[in-house]
mmCIF file of C-alpha atoms (C1' of nucleotides) in Angstrom:
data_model
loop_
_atom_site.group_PDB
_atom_site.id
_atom_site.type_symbol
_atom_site.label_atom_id
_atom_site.label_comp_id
_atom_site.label_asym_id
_atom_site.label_seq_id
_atom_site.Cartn_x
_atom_site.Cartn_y
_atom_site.Cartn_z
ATOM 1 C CA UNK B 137 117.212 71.894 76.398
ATOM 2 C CA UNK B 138 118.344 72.948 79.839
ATOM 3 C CA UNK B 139 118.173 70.602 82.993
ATOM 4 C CA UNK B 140 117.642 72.418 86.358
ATOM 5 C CA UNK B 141 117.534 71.387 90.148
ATOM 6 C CA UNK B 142 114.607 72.759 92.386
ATOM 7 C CA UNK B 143 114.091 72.474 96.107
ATOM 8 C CA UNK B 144 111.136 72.672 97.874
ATOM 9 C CA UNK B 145 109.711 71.783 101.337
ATOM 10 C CA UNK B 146 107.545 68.623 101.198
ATOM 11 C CA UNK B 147 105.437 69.852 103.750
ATOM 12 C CA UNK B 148 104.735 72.730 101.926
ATOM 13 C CA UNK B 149 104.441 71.544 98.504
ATOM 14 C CA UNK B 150 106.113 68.105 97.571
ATOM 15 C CA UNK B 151 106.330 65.678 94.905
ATOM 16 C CA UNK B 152 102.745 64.674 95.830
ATOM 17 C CA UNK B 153 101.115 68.003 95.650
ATOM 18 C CA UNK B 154 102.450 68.621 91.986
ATOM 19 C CA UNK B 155 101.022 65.255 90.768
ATOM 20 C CA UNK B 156 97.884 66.329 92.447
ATOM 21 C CA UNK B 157 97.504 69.562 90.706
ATOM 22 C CA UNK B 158 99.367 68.962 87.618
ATOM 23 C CA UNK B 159 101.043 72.504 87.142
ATOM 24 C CA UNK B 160 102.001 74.997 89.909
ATOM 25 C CA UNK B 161 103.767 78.686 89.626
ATOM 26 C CA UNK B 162 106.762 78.661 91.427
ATOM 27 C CA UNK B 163 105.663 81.615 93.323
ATOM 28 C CA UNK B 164 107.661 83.392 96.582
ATOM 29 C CA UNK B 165 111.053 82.783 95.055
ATOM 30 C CA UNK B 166 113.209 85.849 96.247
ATOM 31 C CA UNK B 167 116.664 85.535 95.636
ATOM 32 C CA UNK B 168 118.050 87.098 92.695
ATOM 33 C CA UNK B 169 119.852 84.545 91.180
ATOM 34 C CA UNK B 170 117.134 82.211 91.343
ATOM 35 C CA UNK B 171 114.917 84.711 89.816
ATOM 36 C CA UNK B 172 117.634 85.060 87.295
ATOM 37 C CA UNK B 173 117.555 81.841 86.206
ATOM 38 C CA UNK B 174 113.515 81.605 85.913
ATOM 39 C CA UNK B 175 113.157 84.858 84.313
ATOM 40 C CA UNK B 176 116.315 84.700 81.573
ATOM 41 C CA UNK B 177 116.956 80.934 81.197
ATOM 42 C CA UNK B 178 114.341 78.450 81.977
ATOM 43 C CA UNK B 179 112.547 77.312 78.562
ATOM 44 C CA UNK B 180 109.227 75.759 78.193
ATOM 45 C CA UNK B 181 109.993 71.807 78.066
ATOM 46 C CA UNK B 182 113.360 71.854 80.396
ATOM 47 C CA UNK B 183 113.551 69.017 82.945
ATOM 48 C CA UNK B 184 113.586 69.397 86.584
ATOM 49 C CA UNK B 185 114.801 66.964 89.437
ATOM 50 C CA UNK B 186 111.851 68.027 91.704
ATOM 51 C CA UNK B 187 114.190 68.230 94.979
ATOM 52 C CA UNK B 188 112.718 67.636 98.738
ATOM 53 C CA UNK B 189 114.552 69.917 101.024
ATOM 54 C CA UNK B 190 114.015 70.300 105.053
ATOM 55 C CA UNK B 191 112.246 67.054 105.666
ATOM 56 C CA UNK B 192 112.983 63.849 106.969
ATOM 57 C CA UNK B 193 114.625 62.039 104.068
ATOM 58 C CA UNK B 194 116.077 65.562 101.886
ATOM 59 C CA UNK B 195 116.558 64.329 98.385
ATOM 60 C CA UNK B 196 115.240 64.050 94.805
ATOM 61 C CA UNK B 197 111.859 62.830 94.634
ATOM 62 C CA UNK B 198 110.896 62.813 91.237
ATOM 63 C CA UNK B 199 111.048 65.003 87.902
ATOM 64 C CA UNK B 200 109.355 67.787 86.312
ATOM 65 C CA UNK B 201 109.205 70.145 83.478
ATOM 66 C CA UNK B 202 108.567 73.989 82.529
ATOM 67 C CA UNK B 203 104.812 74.367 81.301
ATOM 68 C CA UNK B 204 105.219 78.094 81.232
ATOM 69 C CA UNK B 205 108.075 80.234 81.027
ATOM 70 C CA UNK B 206 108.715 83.371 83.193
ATOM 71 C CA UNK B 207 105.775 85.589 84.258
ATOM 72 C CA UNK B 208 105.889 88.474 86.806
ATOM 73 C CA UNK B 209 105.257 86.990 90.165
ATOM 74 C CA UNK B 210 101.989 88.630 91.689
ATOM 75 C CA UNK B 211 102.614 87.514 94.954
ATOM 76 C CA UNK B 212 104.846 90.007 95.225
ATOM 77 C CA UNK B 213 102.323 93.276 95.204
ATOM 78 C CA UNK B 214 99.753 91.310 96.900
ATOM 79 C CA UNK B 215 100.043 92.850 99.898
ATOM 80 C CA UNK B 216 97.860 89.996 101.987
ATOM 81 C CA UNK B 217 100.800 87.547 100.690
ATOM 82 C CA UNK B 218 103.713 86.250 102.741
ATOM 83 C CA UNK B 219 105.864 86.995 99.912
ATOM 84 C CA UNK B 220 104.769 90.562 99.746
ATOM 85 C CA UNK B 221 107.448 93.237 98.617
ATOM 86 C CA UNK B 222 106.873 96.990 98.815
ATOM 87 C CA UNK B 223 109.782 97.613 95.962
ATOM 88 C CA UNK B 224 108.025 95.028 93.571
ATOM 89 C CA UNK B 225 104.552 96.627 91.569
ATOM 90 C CA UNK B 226 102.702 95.346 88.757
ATOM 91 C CA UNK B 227 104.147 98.007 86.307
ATOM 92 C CA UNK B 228 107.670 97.178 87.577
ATOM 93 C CA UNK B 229 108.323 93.760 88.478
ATOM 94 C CA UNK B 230 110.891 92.479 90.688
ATOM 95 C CA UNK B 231 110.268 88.596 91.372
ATOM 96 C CA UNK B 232 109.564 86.285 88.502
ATOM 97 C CA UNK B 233 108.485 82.761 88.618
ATOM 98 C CA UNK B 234 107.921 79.820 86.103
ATOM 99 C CA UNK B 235 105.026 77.525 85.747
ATOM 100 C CA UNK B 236 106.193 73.912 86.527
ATOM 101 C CA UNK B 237 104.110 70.671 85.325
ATOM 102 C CA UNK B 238 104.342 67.360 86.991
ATOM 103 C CA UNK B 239 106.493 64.757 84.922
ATOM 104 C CA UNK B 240 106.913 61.377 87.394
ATOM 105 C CA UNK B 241 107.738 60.694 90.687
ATOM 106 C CA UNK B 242 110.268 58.238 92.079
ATOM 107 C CA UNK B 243 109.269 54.848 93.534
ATOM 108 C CA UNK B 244 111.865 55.935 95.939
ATOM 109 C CA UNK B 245 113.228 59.101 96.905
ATOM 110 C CA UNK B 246 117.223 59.640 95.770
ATOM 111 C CA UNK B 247 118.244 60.600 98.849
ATOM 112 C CA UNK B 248 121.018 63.485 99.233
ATOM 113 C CA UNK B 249 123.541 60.957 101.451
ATOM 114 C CA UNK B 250 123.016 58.476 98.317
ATOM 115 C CA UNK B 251 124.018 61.109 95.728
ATOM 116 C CA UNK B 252 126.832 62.208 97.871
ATOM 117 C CA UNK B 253 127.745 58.500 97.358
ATOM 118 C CA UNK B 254 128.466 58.638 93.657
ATOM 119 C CA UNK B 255 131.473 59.816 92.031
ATOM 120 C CA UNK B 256 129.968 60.899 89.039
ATOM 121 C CA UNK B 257 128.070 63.480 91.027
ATOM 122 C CA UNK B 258 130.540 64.541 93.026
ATOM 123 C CA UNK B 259 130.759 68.309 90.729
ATOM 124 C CA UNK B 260 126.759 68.404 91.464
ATOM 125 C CA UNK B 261 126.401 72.022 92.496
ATOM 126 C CA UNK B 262 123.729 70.816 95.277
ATOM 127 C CA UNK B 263 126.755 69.435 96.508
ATOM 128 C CA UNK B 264 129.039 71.645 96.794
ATOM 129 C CA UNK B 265 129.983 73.581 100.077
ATOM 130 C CA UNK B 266 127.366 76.343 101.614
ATOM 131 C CA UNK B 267 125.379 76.102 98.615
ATOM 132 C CA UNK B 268 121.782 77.661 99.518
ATOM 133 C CA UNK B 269 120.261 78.522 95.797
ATOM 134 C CA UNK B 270 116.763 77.064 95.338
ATOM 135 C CA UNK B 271 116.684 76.674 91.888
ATOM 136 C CA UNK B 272 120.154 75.437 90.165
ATOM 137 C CA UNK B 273 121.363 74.188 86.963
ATOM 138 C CA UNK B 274 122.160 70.563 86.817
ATOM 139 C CA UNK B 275 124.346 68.873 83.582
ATOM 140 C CA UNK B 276 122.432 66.022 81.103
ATOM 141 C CA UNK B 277 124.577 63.649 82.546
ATOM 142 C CA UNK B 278 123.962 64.439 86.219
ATOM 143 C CA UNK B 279 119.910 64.716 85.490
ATOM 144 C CA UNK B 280 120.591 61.629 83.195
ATOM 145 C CA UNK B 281 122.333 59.624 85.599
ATOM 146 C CA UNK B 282 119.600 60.089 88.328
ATOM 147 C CA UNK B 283 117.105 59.488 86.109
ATOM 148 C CA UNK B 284 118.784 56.403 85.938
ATOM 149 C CA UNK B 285 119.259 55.386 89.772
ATOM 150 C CA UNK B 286 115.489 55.611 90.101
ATOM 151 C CA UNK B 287 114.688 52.979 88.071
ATOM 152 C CA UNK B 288 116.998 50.441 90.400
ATOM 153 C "C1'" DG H 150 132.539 100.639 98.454
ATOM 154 C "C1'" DC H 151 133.353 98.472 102.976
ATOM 155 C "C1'" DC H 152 131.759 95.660 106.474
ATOM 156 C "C1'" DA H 153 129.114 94.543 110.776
ATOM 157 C "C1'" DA H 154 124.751 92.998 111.948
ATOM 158 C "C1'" DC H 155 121.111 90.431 110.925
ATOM 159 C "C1'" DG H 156 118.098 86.994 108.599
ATOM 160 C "C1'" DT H 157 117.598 82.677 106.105
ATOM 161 C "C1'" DT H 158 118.663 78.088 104.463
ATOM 162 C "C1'" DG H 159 118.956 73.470 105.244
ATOM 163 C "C1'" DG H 160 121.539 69.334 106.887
ATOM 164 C "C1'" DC H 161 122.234 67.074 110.970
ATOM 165 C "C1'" DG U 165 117.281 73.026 118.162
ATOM 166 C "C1'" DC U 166 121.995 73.963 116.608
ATOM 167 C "C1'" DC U 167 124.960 76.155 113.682
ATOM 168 C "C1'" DA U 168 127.804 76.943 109.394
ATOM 169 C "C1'" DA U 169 127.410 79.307 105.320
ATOM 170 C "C1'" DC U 170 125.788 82.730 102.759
ATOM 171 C "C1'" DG U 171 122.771 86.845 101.128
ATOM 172 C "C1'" DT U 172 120.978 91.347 102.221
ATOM 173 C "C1'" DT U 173 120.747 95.678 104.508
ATOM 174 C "C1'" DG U 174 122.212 99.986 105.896
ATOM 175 C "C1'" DG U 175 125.444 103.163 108.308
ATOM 176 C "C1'" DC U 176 129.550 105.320 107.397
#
DNA sequence: GCCAACGTTGGC
DNA sequence: GCCAACGTTGGC
């Protein structure tokens, strides 16, 4: 069992959206070591800290878990798509995404300043210095020890 | 293979 | 809206 950090925009598609629809593909992701980790590590039943990112209050708002692992994302030959990319084609791949389900969401949302508070997350990779990835790896005791906070 | 230019991310 | 940090692109 692997435990793994993803951000997204809660205007696009929060906390709220997931619990709504249940499942979602993680489509659009184009980074390659994002990718990397959806295509060669994520495993069906991993846990997620479902991330907020860009908003008003950044921070984790709840959990979730891989339904689905790693399928071809076919956003990325749609040409009509915003994530359209002329080197990626249904024979040959380039983007990959998971399928995510919804697990809980936080009375409250953990907010980033709040985790910067605690020494035990201080190694967080979220946290570190000019870190931009999307989709990280978190340890049990980090996801563990959130879980944790959001039942205060 | 180097690196300048450019684009994106994301907190503030 | 600003800007630091980082990834990608493309000329050489």
């Amino acid at each position: 069992m692997n435990y793994w950090l993803m951000k997204t925009e809660p205007d696009v598609f929060g906390i709220d959206d997931l619990k709504s629809k249940k499942t979602e593909y993680w489509d659009g992701v184009r980074n390659y070591q994002a990718r990397n980790f959806m295509r060669d590590e994520m495993k069906k039943g991993d846990l997620i800290l479902f991330y907020h990112s860009s908003c008003k209050v950044p921070g984790v708002a709840g959990i979730a878990t891989v339904s689905k692992e790693s399928v071809p994302d076919f956003t990325s030959w749609d040409k009509k798509s915003k994530y359209y990319d002329e080197k990626s084609t249904e024979e040959n791949p380039r983007w990959f995404m998971v399928q995510v389900k919804y697990k809980k969401k936080f009375k409250e949302v953990i907010s980033l300043s709040e985790l910067k508070s605690h020494k035990k997350l201080e190694k967080m990779k979220l946290l570190q210095k000019g870190n931009r990835l999307s989709i990280m790896p978190v340890t049990k005791s980090e996801f563990e020890f959130i879980e944790e906070l959001s039942k205060k």
